[in-house]
Each structure stands twice: as structure tokens, then as C-alpha cells.
PDB file of C-alpha atoms in Angstrom:
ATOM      1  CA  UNK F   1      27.253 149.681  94.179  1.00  0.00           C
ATOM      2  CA  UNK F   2      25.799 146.960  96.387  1.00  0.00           C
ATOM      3  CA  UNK F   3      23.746 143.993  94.208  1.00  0.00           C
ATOM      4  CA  UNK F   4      20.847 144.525  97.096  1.00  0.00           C
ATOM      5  CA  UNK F   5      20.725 148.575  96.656  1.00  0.00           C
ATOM      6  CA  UNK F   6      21.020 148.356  92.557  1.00  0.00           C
ATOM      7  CA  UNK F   7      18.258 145.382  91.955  1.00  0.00           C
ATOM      8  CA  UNK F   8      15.562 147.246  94.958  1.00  0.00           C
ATOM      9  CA  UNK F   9      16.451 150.359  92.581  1.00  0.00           C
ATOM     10  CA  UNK F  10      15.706 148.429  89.328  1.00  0.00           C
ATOM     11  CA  UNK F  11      12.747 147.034  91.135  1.00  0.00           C
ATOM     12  CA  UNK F  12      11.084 150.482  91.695  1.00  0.00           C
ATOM     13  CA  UNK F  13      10.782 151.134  88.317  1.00  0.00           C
ATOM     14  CA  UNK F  14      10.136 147.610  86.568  1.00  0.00           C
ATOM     15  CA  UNK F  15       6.390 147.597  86.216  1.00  0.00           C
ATOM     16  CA  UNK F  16       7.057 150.472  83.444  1.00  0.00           C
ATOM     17  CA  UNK F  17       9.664 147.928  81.512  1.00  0.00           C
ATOM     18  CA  UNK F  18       8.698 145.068  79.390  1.00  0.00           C
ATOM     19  CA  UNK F  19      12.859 144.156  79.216  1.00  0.00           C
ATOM     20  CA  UNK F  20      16.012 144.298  81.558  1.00  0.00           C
ATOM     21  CA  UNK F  21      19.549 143.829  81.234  1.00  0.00           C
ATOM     22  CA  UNK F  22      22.525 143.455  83.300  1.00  0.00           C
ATOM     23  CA  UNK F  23      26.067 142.559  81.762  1.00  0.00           C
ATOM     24  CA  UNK F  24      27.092 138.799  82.428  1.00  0.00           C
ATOM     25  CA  UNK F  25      29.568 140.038  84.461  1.00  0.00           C
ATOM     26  CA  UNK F  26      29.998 139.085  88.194  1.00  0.00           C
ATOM     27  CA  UNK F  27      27.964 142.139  88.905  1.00  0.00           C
ATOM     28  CA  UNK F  28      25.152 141.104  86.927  1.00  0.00           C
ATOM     29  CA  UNK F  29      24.773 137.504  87.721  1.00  0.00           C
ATOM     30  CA  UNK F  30      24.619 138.742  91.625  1.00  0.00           C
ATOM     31  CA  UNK F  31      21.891 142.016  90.920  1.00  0.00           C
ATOM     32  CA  UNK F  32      19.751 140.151  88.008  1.00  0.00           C
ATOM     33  CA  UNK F  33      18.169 136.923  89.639  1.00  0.00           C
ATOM     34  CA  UNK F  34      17.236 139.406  92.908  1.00  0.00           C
ATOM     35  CA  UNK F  35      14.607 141.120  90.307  1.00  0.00           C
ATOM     36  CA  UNK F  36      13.486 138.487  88.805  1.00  0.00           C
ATOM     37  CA  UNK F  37      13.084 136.415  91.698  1.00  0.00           C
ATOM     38  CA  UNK F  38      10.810 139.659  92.977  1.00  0.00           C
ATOM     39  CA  UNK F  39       9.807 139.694  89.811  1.00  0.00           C
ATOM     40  CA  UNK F  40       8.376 136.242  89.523  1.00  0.00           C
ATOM     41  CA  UNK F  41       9.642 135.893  86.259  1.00  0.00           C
ATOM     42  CA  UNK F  42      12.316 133.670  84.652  1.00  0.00           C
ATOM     43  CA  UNK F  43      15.806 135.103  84.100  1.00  0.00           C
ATOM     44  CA  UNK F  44      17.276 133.762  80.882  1.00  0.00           C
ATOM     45  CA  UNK F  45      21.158 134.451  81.187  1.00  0.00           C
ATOM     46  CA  UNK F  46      24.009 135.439  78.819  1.00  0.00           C
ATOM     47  CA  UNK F  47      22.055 135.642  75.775  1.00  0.00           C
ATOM     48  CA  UNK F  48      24.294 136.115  72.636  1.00  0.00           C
ATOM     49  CA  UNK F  49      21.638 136.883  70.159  1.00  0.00           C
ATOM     50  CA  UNK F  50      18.508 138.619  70.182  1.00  0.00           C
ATOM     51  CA  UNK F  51      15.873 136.676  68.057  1.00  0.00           C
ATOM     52  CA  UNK F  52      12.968 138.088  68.443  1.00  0.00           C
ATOM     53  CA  UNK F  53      11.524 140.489  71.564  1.00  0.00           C
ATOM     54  CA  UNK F  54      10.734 136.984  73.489  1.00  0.00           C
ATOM     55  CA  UNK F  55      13.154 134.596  71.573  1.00  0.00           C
ATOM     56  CA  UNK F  56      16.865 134.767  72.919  1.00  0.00           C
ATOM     57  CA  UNK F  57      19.635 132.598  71.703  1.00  0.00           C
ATOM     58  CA  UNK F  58      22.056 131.131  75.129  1.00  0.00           C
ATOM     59  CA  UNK F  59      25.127 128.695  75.104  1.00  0.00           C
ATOM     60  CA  UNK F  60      24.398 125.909  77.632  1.00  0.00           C
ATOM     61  CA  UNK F  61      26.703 122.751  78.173  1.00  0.00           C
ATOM     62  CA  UNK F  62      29.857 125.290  78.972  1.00  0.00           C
ATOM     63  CA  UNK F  63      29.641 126.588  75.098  1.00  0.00           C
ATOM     64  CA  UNK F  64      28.948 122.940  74.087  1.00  0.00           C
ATOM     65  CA  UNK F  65      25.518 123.905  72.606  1.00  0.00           C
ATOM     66  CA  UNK F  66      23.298 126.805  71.506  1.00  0.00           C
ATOM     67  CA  UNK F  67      19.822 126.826  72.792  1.00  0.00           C
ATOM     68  CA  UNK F  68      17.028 128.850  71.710  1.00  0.00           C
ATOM     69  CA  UNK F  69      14.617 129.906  74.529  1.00  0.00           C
ATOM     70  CA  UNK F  70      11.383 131.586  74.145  1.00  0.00           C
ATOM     71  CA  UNK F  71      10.076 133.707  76.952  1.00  0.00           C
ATOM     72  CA  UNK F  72       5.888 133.888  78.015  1.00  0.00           C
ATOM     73  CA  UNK F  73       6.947 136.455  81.491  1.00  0.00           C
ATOM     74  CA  UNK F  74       5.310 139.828  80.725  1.00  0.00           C
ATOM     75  CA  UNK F  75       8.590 141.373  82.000  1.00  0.00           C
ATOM     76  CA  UNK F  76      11.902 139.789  80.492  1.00  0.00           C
ATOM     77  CA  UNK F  77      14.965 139.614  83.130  1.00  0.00           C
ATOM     78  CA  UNK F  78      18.319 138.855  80.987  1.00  0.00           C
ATOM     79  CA  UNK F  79      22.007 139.408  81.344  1.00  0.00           C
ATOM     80  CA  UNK F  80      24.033 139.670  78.388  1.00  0.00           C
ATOM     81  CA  UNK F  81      26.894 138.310  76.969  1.00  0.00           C
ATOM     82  CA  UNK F  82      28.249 141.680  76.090  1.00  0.00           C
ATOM     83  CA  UNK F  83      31.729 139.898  73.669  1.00  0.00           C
ATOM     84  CA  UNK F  84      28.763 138.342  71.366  1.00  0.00           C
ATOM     85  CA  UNK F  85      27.930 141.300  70.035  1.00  0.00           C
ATOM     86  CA  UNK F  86      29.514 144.452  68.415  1.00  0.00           C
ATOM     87  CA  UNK F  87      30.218 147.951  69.726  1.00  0.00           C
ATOM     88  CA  UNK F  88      28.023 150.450  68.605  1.00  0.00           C
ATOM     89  CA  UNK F  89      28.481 154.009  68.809  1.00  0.00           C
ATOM     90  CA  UNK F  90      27.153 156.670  71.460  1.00  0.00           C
ATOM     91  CA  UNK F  91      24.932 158.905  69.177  1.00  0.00           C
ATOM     92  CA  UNK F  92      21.755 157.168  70.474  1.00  0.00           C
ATOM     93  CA  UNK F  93      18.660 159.116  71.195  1.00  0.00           C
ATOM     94  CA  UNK F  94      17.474 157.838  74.709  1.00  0.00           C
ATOM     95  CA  UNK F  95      16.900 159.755  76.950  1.00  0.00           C
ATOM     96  CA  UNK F  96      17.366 160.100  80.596  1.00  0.00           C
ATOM     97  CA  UNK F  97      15.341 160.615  83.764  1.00  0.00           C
ATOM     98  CA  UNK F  98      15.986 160.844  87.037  1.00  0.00           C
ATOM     99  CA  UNK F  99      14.635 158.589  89.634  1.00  0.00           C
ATOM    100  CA  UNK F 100      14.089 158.894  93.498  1.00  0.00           C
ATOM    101  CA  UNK F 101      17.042 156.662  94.961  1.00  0.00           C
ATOM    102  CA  UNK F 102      15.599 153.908  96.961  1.00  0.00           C
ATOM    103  CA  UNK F 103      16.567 153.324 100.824  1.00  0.00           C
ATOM    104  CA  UNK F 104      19.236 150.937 100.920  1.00  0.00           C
ATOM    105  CA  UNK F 105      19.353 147.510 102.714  1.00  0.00           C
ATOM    106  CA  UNK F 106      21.435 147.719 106.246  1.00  0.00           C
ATOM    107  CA  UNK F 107      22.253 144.162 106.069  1.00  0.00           C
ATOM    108  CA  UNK F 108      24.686 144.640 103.208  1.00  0.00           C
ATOM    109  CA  UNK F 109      27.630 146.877 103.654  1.00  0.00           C
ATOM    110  CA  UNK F 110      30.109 147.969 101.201  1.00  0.00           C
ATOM    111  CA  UNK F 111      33.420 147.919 103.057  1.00  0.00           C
ATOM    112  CA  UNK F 112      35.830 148.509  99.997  1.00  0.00           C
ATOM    113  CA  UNK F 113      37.309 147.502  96.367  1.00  0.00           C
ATOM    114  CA  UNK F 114      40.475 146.303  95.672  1.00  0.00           C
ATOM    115  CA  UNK F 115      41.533 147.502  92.053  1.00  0.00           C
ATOM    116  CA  UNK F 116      44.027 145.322  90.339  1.00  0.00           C
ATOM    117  CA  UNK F 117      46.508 148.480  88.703  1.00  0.00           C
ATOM    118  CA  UNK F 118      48.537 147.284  85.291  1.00  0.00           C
ATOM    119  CA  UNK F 119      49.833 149.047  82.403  1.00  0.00           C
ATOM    120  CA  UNK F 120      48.218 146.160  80.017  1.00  0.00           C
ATOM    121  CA  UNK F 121      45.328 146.037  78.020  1.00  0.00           C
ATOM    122  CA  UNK F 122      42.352 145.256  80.393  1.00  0.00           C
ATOM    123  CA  UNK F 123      41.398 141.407  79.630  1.00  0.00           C
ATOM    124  CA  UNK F 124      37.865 141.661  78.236  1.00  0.00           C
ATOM    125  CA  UNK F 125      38.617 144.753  75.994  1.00  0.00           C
ATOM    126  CA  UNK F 126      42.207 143.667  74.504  1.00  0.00           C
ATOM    127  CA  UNK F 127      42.676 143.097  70.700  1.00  0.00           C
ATOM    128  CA  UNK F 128      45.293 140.454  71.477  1.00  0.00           C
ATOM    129  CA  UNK F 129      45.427 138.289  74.544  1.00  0.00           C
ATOM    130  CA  UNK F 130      48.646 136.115  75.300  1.00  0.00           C
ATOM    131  CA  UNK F 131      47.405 132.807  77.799  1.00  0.00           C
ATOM    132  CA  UNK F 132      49.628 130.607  79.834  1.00  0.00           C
ATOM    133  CA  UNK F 133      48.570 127.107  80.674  1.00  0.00           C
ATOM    134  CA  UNK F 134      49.897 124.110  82.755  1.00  0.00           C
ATOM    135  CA  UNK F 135      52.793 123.852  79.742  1.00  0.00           C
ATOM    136  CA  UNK F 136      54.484 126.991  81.508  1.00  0.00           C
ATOM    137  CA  UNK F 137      56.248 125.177  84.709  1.00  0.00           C
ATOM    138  CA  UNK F 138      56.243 127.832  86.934  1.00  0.00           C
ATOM    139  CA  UNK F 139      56.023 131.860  87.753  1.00  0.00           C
ATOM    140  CA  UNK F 140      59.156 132.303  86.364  1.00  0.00           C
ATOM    141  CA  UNK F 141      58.548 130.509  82.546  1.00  0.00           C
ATOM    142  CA  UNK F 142      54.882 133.200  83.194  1.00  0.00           C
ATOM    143  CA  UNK F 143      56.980 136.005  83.466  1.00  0.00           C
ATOM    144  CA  UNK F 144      58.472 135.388  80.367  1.00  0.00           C
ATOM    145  CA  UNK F 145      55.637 135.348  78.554  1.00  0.00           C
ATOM    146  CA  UNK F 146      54.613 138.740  80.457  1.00  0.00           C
ATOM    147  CA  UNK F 147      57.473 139.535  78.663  1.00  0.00           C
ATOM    148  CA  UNK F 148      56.346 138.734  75.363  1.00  0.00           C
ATOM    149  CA  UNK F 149      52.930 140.274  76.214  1.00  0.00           C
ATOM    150  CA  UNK F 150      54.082 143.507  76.712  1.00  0.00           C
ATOM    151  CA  UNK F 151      56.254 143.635  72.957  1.00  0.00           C
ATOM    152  CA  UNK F 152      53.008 142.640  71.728  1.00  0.00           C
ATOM    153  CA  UNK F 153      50.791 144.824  73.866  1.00  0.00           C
ATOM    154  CA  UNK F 154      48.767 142.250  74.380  1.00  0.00           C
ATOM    155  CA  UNK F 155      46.799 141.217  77.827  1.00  0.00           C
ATOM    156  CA  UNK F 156      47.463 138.324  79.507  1.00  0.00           C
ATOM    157  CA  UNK F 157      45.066 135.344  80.766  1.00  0.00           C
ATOM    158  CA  UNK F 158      45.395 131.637  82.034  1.00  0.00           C
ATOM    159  CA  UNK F 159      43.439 128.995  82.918  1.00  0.00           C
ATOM    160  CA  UNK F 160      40.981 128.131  86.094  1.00  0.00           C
ATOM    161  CA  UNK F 161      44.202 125.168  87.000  1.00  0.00           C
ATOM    162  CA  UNK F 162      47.123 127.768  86.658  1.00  0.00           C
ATOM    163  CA  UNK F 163      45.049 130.183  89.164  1.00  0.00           C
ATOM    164  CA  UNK F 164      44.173 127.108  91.698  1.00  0.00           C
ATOM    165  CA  UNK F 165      47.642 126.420  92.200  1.00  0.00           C
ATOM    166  CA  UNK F 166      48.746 129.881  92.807  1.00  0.00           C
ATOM    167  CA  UNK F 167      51.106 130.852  89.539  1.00  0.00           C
ATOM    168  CA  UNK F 168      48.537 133.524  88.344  1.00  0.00           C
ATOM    169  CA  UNK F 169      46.375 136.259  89.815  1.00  0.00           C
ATOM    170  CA  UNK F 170      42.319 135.720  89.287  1.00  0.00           C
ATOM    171  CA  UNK F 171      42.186 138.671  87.037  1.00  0.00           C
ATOM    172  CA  UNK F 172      44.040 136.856  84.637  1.00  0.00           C
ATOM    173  CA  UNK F 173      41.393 133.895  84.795  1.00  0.00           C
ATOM    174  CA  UNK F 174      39.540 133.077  81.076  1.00  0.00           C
ATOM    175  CA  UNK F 175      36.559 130.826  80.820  1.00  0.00           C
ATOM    176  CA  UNK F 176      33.148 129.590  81.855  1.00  0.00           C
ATOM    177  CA  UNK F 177      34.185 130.785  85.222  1.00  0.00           C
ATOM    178  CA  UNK F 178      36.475 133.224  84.876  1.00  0.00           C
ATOM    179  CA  UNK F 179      36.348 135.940  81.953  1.00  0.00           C
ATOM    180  CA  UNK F 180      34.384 135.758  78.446  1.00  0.00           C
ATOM    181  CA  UNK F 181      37.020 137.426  76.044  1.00  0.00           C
ATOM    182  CA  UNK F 182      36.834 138.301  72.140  1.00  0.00           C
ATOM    183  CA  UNK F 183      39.722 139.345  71.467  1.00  0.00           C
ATOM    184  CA  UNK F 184      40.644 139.695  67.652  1.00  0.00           C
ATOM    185  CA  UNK F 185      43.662 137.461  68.322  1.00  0.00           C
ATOM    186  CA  UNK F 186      43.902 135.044  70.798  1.00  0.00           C
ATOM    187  CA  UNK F 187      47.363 132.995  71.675  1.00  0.00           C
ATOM    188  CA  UNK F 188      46.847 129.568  74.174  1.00  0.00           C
ATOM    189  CA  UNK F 189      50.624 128.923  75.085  1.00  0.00           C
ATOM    190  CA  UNK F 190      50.792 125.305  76.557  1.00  0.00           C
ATOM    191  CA  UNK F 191      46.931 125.150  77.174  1.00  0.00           C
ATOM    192  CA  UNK F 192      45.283 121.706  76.286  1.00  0.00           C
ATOM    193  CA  UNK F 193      41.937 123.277  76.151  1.00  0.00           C
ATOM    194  CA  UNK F 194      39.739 122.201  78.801  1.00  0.00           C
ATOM    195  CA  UNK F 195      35.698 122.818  77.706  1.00  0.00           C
ATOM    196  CA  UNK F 196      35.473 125.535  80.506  1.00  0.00           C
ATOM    197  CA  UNK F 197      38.474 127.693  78.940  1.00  0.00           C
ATOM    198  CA  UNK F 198      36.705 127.093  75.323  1.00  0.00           C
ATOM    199  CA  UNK F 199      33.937 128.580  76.291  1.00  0.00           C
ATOM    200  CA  UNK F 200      35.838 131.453  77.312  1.00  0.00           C
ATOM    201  CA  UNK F 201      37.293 132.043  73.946  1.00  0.00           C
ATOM    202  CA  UNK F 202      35.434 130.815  71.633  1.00  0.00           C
ATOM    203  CA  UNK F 203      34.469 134.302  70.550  1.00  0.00           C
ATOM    204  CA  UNK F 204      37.831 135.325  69.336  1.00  0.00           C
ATOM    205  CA  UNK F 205      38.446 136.151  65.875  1.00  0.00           C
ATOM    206  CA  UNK F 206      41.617 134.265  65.556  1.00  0.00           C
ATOM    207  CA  UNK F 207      42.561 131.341  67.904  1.00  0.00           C
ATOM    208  CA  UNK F 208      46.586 130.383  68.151  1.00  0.00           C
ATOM    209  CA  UNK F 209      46.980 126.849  69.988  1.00  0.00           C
ATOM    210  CA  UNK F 210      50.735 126.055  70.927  1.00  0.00           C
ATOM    211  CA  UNK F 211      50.960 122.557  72.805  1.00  0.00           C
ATOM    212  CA  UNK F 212      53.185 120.035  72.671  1.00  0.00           C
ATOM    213  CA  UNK F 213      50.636 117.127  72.632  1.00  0.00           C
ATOM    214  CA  UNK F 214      49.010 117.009  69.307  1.00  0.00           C
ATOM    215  CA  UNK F 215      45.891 115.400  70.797  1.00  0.00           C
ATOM    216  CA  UNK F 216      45.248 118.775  72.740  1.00  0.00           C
ATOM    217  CA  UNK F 217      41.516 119.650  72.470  1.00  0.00           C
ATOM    218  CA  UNK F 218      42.570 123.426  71.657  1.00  0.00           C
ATOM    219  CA  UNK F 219      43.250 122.245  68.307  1.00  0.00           C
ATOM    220  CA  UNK F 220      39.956 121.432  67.609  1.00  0.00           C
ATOM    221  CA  UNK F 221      39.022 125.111  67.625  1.00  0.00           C
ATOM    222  CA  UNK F 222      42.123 127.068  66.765  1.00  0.00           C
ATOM    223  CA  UNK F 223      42.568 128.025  63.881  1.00  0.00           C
ATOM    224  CA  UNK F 224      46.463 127.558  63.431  1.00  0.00           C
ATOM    225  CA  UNK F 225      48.282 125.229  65.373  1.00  0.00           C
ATOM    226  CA  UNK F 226      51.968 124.493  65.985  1.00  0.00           C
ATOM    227  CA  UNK F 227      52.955 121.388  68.239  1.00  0.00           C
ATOM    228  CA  UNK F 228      55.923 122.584  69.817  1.00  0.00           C
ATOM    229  CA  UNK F 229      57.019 123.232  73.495  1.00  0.00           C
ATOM    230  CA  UNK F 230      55.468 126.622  74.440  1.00  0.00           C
ATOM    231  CA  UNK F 231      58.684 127.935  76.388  1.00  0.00           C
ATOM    232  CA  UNK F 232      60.518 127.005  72.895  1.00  0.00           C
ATOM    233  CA  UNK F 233      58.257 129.345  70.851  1.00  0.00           C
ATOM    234  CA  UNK F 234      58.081 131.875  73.497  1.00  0.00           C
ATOM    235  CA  UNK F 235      61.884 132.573  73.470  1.00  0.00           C
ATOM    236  CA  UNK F 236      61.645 132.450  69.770  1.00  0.00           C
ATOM    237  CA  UNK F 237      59.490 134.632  69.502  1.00  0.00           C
ATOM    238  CA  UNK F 238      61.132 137.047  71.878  1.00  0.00           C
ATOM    239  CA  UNK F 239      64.001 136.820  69.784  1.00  0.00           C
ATOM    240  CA  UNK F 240      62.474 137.906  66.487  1.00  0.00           C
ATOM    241  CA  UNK F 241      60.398 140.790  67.772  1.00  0.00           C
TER     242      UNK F 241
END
């Protein structure tokens, strides 16, 4: 669906609504500041807790800090930080209603999608998550830790640096600009932790930091850390599983 069609349809029915959500996801950062825009209202954005039905909890200085935000708008616009907060099941009693589809814009076309096909865990909903940094010298060293993805099961990720200069896909891309992950276990092989990538992981339940410089800033936040070269541990590891 087309940002344009989705927030005109969202708009059609928002007067009956005193709250709507999009996902933080690319999707919808580009369909959630259309309605409120229309709306007139505020949009407060990946919210990670819900404090009240106008009080929101937000990260803001790339994870740095935790603001609280209070909202007066009669209508509440928010996207969602959907790795802050827990699964719950599908035995909910909402129901649905139909709706009369709204024309669409014919100065937005949708021409086509491009879906990235893999055999791996997909990024956002993997239990373990294996991530390359600048310590891995090239697509080859990557590969072998594709490798040691795949004994684990795991999905793989990198940093915004390793995609810029061409060694990784932008699937694979974790942090404040790439993906939010929570992953129960997370591995950083040769990442020094920028505060963008933090924020991308910051969620996970445990945090593995390899890096051979023991002044890496992913130490601060892993919880175990070995300073070692992460090609070393990687072929290690390969060997013991």
C-alpha cells in the first residue's frame, strides 16, 4: 500500500478515534505524520511505554535518554516501537468493520517491491542475531560469519559504516537508522558501538561485544565481553560447533 492511499483511508475515519498507531517501521514514519499533519495534532513517535492514555514514554538523543511526553491533542497520532513491548496473543475481542475504500491519490504510483528472499531468521523477529562490524575486513571474513550464523540459526545484521561502503546489503542494517531489534541474544563481532547502532540494540536480552580494542563503547552495554580479534573467535567458534 501507498503511504498517501493508507493515511487519506485512516483520515476518513479519525474523527471516531481518540488514538492511532502505526509501527515505527519505514511504513509508519512515511503514513503517520500525513494524518496528523491533516490532523493538526502532534505526532509523538516510537513510544516504548504507555503511561497513561495521554502520557507516552520516547527515547530521544539516539537512545541516549528517555523522555516522558504528555499529550493535550483530542486525537493522539503515535507510532510504536513494536521490540519494547511483548507479544500478546490473538484471542482478542475487537471487532471488525468494513469501511468504504477511499479514492486514491494519482500522483503516487506503486510501480513494484523488491523482496529480499533468505532462508534466515527475518532480522526484527530472530531470537539470536550474529552482527559484523568494521573488525571484519572484507565480504569474504562476512561470509564467514554467515557461516557461523547459519550453525546458529541466527540472523545476521551490521552496522550503518559496513552498508556505506558496500560489504553488506541494507536489510542487514541495525540501528537508529536502520532496524530496532530485540533479539534474546545479540552477538556484535568487531563492532565498536557507535550511539546509532546502540540504539538499535539496546533492547536485547543478552548483548555479546567481541572487539579487539578494550575501549570499545559496546562494552559499556554488553553484558559479556571478550577482547579478542573477531575473525579469531569466529573460526573458533566454527570449530567447536
Amino acid at each position: 500500500p501507498i503511504a498517501e492511499n493508507v493515511s487519506a483511508q485512516v483520515l476518513q475515519v479519525a474523527k471516531d478515534y481518540s488514538h492511532i498507531l502505526f509501527a515505527a517501521d519505514s511504513f509508519g514514519k512515511a503514513a503517520s505524520p500525513r494524518v496528523a499533519a491533516k490532523l493538526d495534532v502532534a505526532q509523538i513517535s516510537e513510544i516504548i511505554k504507555v503511561v497513561s492514555e495521554d502520557t507516552f514514554k520516547r527515547p530521544i538523543y539516539a537512545g541516549a535518554a528517555i523522555a516522558t511526553v504528555k499529550s493535550l491533542d483530542p486525537v493522539k497520532v503515535l507510532t510504536v516501537r513494536v521490540t519494547a513491548f511483548d507479544p500478546v496473543g490473538q484471542e482478542g475481542t475487537a471487532s471488525i468493520e468494513k469501511i468504504e475504500a477511499v479514492l486514491g491519490t494519482s500522483k503516487v504510483v506503486f510501480l513494484g517491491a523488491e523482496k529480499v528472499e533468505s532462508n534466515r531468521p527475518e532480522l526484527q523477529s530472530a531470537k539470536i542475531v550474529i552482527a559484523g562490524g568494521r573488525g571484519l575486513a572484507n565480504e569474504a571474513e562476512f561470509a564467514e560469519m554467515e557461516q557461523l550464523a547459519d550453525k546458529l540459526k541466527a540472523a545476521v545484521g551490521t552496522t550503518r559504516a559496513v552498508v556505506d561502503a558496500g560489504m553488506a546489503p541494507n536489510d542487514w542494517q541495525i540501528g537508529q537508522t536502520g532496524k530496532i531489534i530485540a533479539p534474546e541474544l545479540y552477538i556484535g563481532l568487531g563492532i565498536s558501538g557507535a550511539i546509532q547502532h546502540i540504539a538499535g540494540i539496546k533492547d536485547a536480552k543478552v548483548i555479546v561485544a567481541v572487539n579487539k580494542d578494550p575501549e570499545a563503547p559496546i562494552f559499556d552495554v554488553a553484558d559479556y565481553g571478550l577482547v579478542a580479534d573477531a575473525m579469531d573467535v569466529i573460526r573458533q567458534l566454527q570449530t567447536k560447533l
